[in-house]
Coordinates of C-alpha atoms in Angstrom, one line a residue:
Chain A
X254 CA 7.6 41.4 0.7
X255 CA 9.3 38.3 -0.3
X256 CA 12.8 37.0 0.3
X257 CA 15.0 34.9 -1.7
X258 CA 14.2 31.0 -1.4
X259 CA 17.9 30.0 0.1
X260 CA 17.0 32.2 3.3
X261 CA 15.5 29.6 5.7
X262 CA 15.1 30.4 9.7
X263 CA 15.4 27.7 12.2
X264 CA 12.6 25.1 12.8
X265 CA 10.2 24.3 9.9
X266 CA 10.4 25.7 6.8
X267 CA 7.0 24.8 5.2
X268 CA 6.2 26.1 1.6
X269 CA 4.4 25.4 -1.5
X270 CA 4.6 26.4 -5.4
X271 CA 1.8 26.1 -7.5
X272 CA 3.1 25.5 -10.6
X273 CA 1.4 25.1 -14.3
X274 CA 4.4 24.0 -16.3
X275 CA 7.3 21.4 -16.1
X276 CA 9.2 24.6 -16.2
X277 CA 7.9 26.1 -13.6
X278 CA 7.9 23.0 -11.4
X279 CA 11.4 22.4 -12.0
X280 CA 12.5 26.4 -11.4
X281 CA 11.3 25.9 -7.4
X282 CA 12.6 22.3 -7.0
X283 CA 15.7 22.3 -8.6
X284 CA 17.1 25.6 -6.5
X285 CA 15.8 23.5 -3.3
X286 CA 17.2 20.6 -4.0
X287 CA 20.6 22.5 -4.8
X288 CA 20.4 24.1 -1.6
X289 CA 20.5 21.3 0.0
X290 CA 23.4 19.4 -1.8
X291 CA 25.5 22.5 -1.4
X292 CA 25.4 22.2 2.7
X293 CA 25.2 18.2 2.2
X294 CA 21.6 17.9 3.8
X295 CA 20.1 14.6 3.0
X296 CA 17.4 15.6 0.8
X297 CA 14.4 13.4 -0.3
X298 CA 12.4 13.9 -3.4
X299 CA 8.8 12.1 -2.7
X300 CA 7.2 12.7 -6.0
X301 CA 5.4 10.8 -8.4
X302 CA 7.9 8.6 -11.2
X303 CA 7.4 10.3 -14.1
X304 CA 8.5 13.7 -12.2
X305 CA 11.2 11.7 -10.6
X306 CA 12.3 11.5 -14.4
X307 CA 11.9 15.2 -15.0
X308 CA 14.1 15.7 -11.8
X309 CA 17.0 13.6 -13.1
X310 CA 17.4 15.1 -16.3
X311 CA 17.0 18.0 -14.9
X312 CA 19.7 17.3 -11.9
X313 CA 21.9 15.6 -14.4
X314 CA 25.3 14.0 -12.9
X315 CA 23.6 15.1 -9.2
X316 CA 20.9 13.0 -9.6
X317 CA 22.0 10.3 -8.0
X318 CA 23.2 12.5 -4.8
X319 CA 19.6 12.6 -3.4
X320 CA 17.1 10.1 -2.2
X321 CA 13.6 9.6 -4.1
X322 CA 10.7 7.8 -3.3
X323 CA 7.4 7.3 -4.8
X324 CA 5.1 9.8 -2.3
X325 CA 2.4 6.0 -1.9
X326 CA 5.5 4.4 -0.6
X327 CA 6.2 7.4 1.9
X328 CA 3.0 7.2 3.7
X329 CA -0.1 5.2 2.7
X330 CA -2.4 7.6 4.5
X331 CA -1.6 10.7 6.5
X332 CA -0.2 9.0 10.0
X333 CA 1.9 7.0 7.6
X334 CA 3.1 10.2 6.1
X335 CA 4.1 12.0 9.8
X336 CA 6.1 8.3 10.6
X337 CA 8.0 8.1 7.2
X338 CA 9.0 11.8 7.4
X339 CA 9.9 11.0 11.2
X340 CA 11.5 7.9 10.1
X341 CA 13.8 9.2 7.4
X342 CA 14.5 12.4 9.7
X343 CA 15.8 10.1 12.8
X344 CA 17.9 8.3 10.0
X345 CA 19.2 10.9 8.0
X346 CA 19.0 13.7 10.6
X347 CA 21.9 16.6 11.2
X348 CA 24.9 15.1 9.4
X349 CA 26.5 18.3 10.1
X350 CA 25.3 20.8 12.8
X351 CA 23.0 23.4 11.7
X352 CA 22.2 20.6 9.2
X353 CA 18.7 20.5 7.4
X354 CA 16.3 17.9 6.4
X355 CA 14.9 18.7 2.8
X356 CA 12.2 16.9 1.7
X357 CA 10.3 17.7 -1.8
X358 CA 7.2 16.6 -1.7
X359 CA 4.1 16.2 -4.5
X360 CA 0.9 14.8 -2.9
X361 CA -1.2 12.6 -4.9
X362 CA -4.7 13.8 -5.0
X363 CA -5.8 11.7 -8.3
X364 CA -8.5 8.9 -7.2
X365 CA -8.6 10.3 -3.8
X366 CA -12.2 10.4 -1.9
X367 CA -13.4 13.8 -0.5
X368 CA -12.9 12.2 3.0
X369 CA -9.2 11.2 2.2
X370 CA -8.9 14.7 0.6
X371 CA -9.8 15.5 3.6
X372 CA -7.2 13.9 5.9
X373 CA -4.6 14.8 3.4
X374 CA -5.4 18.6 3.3
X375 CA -5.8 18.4 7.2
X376 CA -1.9 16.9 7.3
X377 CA -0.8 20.3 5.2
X378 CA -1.8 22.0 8.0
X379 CA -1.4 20.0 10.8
X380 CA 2.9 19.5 9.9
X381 CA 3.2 23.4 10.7
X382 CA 2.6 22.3 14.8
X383 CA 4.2 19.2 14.4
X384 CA 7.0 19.6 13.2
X385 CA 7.2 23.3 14.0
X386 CA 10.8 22.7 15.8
X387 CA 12.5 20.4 13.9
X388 CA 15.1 22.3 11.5
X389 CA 13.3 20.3 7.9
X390 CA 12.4 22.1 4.7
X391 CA 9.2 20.9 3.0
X392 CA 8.6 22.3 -0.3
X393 CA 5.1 21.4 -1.8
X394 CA 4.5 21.0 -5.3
X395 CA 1.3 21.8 -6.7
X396 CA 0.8 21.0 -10.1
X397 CA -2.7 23.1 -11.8
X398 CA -2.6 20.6 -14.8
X399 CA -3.5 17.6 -12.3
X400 CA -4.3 19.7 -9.1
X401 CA -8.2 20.3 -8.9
X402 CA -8.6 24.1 -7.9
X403 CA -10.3 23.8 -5.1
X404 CA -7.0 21.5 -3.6
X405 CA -4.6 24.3 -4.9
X406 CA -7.2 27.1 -2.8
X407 CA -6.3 24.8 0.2
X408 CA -2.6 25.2 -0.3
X409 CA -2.6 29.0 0.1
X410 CA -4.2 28.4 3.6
X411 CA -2.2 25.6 5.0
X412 CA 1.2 26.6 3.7
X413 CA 2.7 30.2 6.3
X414 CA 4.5 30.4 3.0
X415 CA 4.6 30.4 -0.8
X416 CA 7.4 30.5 -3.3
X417 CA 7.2 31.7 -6.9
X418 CA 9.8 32.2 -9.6
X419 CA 12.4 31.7 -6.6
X420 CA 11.3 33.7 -4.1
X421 CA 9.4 33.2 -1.0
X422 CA 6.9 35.2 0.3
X423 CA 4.1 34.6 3.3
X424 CA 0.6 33.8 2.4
X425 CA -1.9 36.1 3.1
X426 CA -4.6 33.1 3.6
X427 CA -2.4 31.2 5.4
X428 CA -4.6 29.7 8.8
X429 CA -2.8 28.6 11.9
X430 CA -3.6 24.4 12.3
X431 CA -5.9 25.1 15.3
X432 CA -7.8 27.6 13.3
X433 CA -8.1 25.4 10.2
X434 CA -9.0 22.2 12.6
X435 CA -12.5 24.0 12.5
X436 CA -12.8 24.9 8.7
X437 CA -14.9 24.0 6.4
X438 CA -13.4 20.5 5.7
X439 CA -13.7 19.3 9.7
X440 CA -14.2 15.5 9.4
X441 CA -17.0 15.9 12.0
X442 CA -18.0 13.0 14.2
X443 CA -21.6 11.6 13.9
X444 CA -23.3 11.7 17.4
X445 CA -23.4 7.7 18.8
X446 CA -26.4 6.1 17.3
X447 CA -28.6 5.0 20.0
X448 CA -27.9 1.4 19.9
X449 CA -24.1 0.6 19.6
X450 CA -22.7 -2.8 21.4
X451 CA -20.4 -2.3 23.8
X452 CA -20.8 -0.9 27.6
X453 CA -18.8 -0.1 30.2
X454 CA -15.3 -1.9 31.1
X455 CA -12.7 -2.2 34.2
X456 CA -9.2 -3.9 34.2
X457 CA -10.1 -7.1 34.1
X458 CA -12.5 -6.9 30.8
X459 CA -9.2 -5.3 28.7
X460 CA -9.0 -9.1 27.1
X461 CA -12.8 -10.0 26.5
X462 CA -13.0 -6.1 24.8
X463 CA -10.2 -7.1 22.3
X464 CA -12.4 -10.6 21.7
X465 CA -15.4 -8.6 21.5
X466 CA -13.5 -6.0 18.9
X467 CA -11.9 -9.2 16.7
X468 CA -15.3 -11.2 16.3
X469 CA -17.5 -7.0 15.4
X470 CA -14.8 -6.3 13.1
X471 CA -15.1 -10.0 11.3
X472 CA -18.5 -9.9 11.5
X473 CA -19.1 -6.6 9.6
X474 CA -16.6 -7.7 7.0
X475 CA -13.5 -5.8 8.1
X476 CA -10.2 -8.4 6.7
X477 CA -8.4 -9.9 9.5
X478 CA -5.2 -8.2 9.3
X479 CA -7.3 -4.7 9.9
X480 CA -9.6 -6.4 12.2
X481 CA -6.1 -7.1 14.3
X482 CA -5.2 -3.8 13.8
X483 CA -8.3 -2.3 15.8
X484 CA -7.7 -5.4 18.2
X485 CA -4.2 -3.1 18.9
X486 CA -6.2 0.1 18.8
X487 CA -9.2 -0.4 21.0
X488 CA -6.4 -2.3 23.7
X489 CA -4.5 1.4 23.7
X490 CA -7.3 3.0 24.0
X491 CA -8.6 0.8 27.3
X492 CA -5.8 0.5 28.5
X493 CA -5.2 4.3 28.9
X494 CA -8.6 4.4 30.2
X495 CA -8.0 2.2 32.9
X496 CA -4.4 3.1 33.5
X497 CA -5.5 7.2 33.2
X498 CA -8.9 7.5 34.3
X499 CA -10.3 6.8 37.6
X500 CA -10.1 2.5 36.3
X501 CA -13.0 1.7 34.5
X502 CA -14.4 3.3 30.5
X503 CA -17.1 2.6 27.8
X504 CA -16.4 0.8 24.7
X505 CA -18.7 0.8 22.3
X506 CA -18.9 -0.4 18.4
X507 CA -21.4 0.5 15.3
X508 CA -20.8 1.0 11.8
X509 CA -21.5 4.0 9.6
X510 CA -21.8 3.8 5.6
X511 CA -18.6 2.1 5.1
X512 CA -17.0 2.6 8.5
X513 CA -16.7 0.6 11.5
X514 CA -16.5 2.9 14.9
X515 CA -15.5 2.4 18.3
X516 CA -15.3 4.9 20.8
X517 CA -13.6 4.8 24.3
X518 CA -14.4 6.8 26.7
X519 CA -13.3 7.7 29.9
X520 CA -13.4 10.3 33.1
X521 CA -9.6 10.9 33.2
X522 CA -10.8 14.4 31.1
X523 CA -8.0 16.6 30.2
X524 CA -6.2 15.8 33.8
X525 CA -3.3 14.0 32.8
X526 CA -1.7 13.9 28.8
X527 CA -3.0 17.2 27.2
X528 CA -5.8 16.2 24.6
X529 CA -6.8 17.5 21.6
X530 CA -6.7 17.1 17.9
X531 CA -2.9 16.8 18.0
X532 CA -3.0 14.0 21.1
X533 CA -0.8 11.1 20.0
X534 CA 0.6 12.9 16.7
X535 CA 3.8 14.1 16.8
X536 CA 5.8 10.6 17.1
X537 CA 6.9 10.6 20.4
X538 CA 10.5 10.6 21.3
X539 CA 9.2 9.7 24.9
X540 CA 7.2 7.7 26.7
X541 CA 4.1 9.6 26.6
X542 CA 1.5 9.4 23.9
X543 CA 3.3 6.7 22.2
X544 CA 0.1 4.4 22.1
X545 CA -2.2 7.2 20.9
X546 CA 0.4 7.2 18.1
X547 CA 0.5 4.0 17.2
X548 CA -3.7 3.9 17.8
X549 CA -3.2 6.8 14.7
X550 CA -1.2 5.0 12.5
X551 CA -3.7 1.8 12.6
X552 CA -6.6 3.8 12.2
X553 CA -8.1 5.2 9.7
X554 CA -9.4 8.1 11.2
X555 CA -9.1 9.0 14.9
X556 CA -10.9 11.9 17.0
X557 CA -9.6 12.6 20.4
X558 CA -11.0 15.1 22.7
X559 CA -13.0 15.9 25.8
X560 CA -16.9 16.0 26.0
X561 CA -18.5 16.4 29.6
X562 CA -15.7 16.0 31.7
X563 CA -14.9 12.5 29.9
X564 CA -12.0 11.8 27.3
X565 CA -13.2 10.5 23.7
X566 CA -11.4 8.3 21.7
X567 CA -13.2 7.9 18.4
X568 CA -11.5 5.2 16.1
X569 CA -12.9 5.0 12.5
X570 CA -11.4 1.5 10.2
X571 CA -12.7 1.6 6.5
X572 CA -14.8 -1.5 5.6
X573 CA -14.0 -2.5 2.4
Chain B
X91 CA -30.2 -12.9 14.1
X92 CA -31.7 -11.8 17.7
X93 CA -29.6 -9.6 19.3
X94 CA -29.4 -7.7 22.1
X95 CA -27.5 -4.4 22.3
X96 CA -27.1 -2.8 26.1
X97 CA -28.7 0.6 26.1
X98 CA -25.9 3.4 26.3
X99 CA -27.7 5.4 28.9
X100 CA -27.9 2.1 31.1
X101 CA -24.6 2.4 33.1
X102 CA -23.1 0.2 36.1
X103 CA -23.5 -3.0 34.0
X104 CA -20.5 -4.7 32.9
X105 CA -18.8 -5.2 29.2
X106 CA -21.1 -7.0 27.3
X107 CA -20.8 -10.5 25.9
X108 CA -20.7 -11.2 22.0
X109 CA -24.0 -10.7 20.2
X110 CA -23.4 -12.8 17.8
X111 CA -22.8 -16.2 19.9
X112 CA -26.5 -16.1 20.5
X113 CA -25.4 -16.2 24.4
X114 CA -27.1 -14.1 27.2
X115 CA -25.0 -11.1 28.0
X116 CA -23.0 -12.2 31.3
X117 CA -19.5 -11.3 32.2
X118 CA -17.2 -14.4 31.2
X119 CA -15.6 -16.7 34.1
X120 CA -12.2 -16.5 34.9
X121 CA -10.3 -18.2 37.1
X122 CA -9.0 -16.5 39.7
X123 CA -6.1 -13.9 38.9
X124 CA -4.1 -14.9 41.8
X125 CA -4.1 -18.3 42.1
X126 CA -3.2 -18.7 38.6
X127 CA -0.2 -16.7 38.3
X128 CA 3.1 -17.8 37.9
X129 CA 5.7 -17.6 40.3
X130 CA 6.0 -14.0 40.4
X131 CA 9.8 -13.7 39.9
X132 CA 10.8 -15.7 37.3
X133 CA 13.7 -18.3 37.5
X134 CA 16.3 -18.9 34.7
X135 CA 16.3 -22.1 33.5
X136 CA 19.7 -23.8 34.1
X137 CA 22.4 -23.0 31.6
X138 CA 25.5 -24.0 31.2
X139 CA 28.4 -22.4 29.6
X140 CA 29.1 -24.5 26.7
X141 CA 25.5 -23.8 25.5
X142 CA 23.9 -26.8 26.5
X143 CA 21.2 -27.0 28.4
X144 CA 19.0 -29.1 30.9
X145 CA 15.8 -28.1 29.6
X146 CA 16.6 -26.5 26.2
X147 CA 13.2 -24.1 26.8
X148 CA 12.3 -24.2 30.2
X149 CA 9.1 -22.3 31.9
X150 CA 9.8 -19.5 33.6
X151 CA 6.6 -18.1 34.2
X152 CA 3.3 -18.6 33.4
X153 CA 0.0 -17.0 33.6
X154 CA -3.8 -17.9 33.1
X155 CA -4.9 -15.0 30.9
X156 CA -8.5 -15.9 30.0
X157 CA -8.0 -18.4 26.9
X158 CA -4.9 -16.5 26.1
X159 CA -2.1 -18.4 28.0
X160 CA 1.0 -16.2 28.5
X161 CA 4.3 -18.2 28.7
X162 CA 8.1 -16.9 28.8
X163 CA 10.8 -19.1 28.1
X164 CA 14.6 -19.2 28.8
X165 CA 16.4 -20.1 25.4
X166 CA 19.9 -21.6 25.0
X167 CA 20.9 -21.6 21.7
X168 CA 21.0 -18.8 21.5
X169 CA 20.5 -17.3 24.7
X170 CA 17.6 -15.6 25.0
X171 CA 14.1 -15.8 25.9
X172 CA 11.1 -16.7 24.0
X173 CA 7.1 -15.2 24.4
X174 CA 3.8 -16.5 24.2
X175 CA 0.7 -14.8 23.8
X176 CA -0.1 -11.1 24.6
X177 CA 2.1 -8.7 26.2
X178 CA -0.2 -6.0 27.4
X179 CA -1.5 -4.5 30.6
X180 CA -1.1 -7.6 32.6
X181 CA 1.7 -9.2 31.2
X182 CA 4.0 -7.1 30.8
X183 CA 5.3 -6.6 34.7
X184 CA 6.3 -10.5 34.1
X185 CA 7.7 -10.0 30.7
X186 CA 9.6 -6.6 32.8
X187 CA 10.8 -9.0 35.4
X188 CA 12.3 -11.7 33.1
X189 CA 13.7 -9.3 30.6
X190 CA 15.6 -7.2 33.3
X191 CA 17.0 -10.4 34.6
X192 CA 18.3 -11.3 31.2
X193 CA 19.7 -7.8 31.1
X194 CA 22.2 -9.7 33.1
X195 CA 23.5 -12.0 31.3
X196 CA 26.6 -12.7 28.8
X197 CA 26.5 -12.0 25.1
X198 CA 23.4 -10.5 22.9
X199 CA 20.1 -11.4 24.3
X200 CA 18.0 -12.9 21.9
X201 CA 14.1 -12.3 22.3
X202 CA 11.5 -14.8 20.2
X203 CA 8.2 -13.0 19.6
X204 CA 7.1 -15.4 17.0
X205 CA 4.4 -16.7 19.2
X206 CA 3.3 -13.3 20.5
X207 CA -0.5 -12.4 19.1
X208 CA -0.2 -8.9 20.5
X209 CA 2.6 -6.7 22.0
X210 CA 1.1 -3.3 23.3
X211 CA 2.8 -0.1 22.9
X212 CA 4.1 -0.9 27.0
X213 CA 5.3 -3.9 25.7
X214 CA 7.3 -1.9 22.8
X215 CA 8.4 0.6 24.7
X216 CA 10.1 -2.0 27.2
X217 CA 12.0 -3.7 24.5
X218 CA 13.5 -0.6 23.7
X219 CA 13.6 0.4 27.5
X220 CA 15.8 -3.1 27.6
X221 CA 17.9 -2.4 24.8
X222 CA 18.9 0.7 26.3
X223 CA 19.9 -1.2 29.8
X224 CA 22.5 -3.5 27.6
X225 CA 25.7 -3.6 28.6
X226 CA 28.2 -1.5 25.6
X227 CA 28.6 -3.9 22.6
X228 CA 25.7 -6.2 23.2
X229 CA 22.4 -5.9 21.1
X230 CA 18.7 -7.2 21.5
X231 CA 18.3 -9.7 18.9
X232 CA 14.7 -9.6 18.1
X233 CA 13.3 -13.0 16.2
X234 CA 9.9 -11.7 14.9
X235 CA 8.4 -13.0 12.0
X236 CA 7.0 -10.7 8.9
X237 CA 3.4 -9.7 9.9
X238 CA 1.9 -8.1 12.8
X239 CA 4.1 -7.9 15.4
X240 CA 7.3 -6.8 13.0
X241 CA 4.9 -4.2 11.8
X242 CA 4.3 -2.7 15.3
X243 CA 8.0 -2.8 16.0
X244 CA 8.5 -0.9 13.0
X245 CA 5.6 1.9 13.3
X246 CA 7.0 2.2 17.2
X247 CA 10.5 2.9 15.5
X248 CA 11.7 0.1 18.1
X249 CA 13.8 -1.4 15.1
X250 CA 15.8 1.9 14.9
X251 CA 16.8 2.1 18.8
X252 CA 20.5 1.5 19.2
X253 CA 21.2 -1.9 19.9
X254 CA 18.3 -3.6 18.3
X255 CA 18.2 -6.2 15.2
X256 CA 15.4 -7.2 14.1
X257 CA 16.7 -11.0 13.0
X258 CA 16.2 -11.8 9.3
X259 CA 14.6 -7.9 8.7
X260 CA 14.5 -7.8 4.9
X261 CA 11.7 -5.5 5.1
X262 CA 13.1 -3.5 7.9
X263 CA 15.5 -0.3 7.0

């Protein structure tokens, strides 16, 4: 059962091609980015330059109607990714009513490590809860000449829906996000090694933990700009501690291969902000979560749940 | 290198001092919270309306933070009022205080982070909170220098709330 590609419900429409030819790839972009020029919906093509070239030839005199960007330059990583797309969505969004947000989109997967394959295929599926409401069209392209197979397999599982030779249809292996959070590429955390520095924490230590965090991060070689960004990170995460949970956490640092890790904890458990794997992701249009968000986006990697009654903030930074 | 790492199973014992100082693990002195605050409402400095002013950036409040000292001051030209050191959990009921008094005032309000080593996502959210409190037609002028603190106003989407200009934002959409 498929449906033609122009027939788009409200809320997210989130689908991929796999394509093997220029021809191909330009028969399922070109018809999206159409549709969006015909209803004047800003439309953003984040794809690598030489397909940026492809596009304009192909687009001709309506090539300069739409917006490109190189996909590094729209998100560096993952959280960078959800605050560019929420970026260019608060700044483009509805310009009429009933107005869509089109985005094309080609992720890079060339020089990528299986961890940041990871976190990139984990974003596929996680986009289909967080932006489930808003009214924007993602088309993924995935190209088999550059695409390893086992990246395009992914596709079919984090995309409700695929489109070929201009039609849509659902996938069959498609996996809700809460169902794929446990799949076969979960992250995983390490259990705490048995010797981490750090300890326990009230109110009054929120300034001596960011000192503490500053002169760990310097000493295990992490630059000082990212050393100040876990500074920002482990404050958020105390500070929710103290303000959430019953006034006093654990902080505690170690490394891991080439990562440094702190993890807060505290006893608020899943009483107040709902927790989880999406905790802090959507960006927040309110006041809650918004430092768990920003904690995301200066992080490498961040794991957020409940163990024993106690709320876990795991924050990873990449020592290079 | 001889350090000491607190066990995790330990519990009741305080944050732990820095390993690498070669120090015993102690809780750092502090001087006293209450004693060393500022005046807990903060005063403008005196302005006058030609601009000029008495004390061109006065103290209006002050507060022992540790090592971090945390000042806010009134500004004249242009109006405004300028930070020093960290906005965070304890801070930022004085930065609240000043910044709803400013609210007040006549013409855009002009806030200087460019001393400010670390503005929390409380702190973020209350510049935008204070844009939002402006009168119609006035703006929160933000002076923040490229690096951190432009960059967290920019992931928090602070530079995009109506009413605020991020002063001299090249790299700013």
């Amino acid at each position: 059962m498929s449906v033609d590609m122009s027939v788009e419900r409200p809320g997210l429409a989130h689908r991929c091609c796999v394509c093997a030819s220029d021809d191909e790839y330009l028969a399922a972009a070109v018809p999206f980015i159409e549709a969006g020029l015909v209803r004047d919906d800003p439309v953003l093509a984040a794809v690598p330059r030489a397909n940026t070239a492809l596009l304009r030839r192909a687009l001709g005199a309506r090539a300069g109607w739409i917006d490109y960007t190189e996909p590094v330059a729209f998100g560096h990583r993952p959280p960078e990714r959800l605050a560019a797309l929420d970026r260019y969505w608060r700044q483009n969004a509805p310009r009429v009513a009933g107005g869509r947000l089109r985005v094309l989109c080609e992720p890079v997967w060339a020089g990528r490590s299986p961890r940041e394959i990871a976190a990139w295929t984990y974003l596929e599926s996680h986009v289909n809860v967080l932006f489930g409401a808003a009214d924007v069209s993602v088309l993924c392209l995935y190209d088999t000449r550059v695409v390893p197979a086992g990246i395009v397999a992914e596709c079919r599982r984090t995309h409700p829906e695929l489109v070929r030779g201009g039609r849509v249809r659902p996938s069959e292996h498609y996996v809700h996000p809460t169902v794929y959070s446990t799949g076969p590429l979960e992250p995983g955390s390490a259990p705490v090694p048995v010797d981490p520095m750090g300890g326990p924490f009230t109110a009054s230590d929120l300034v001596s933990v960011r000192d503490e965090a500053l002169a760990y991060a310097r000493r295990r070689g992490v630059s000082r700009a990212r050393a100040l960004d876990l500074v920002f990170a482990v404050n958020e995460a105390t500070a929710n501690a103290v303000l959430h949970g019953s006034g006093r956490g654990s902080v505690w640092f170690w490394t891991e291969d080439d990562e440094l890790i702190c993890e807060v904890t505290d006893d608020s458990g899943d009483g107040g902000a709902a927790i989880g794997p999406f905790a802090g992701c959507p960006p927040p249009r309110d006041e809650c979560g918004r430092g768990l968000w920003l904690v995301r986006q200066l992080c490498d990697r961040v794991h957020i749940g409940v163990a024993n009654g106690r709320t876990v903030v795991r924050m990873h930074l990449a020592i290079h | 290198m001889n350090f000491r790492f607190p066990e995790r199973k330990g519990g009741g014992h305080r944050y732990v001092g820095d390993p690498g100082s070669g120090r015993p693990s102690a809780p750092r002195p502090r001087p006293p919270r209450t004693a060393a605050r500022a005046p807990p409402r903060p005063r403008c400095a005196p302005h006058r309306a030609d601009g000029t002013d008495e004390r061109a950036r006065g103290a209006i409040g002050i507060a022992a933070h540790d090592h971090h000292r945390f000042l806010i001051t009134a500004t004249s030209t242009p109006r405004g009022l300028a930070f020093t050191g960290d906005i965070d959990l304890d801070t930022r009921s004085q930065a609240e205080a000043a910044l709803s008094a400013a609210v007040g005032w006549e013409g855009d309000l002009h806030v200087d982070l460019t001393r400010v080593g670390l503005i929390d996502a409380g702190g973020l959210r209350l510049l935008a909170d204070t844009a939002a409190r402006l009168r119609f037609g006035r703006r929160l002028v933000l002076r923040v220098p490229p690096g951190r603190v432009r960059r967290l106003i920019r992931l928090a989407s602070v530079d995009v709330c109506p009413r605020v200009q991020v002063d001299g934002a090249r790299d700013v959409r």
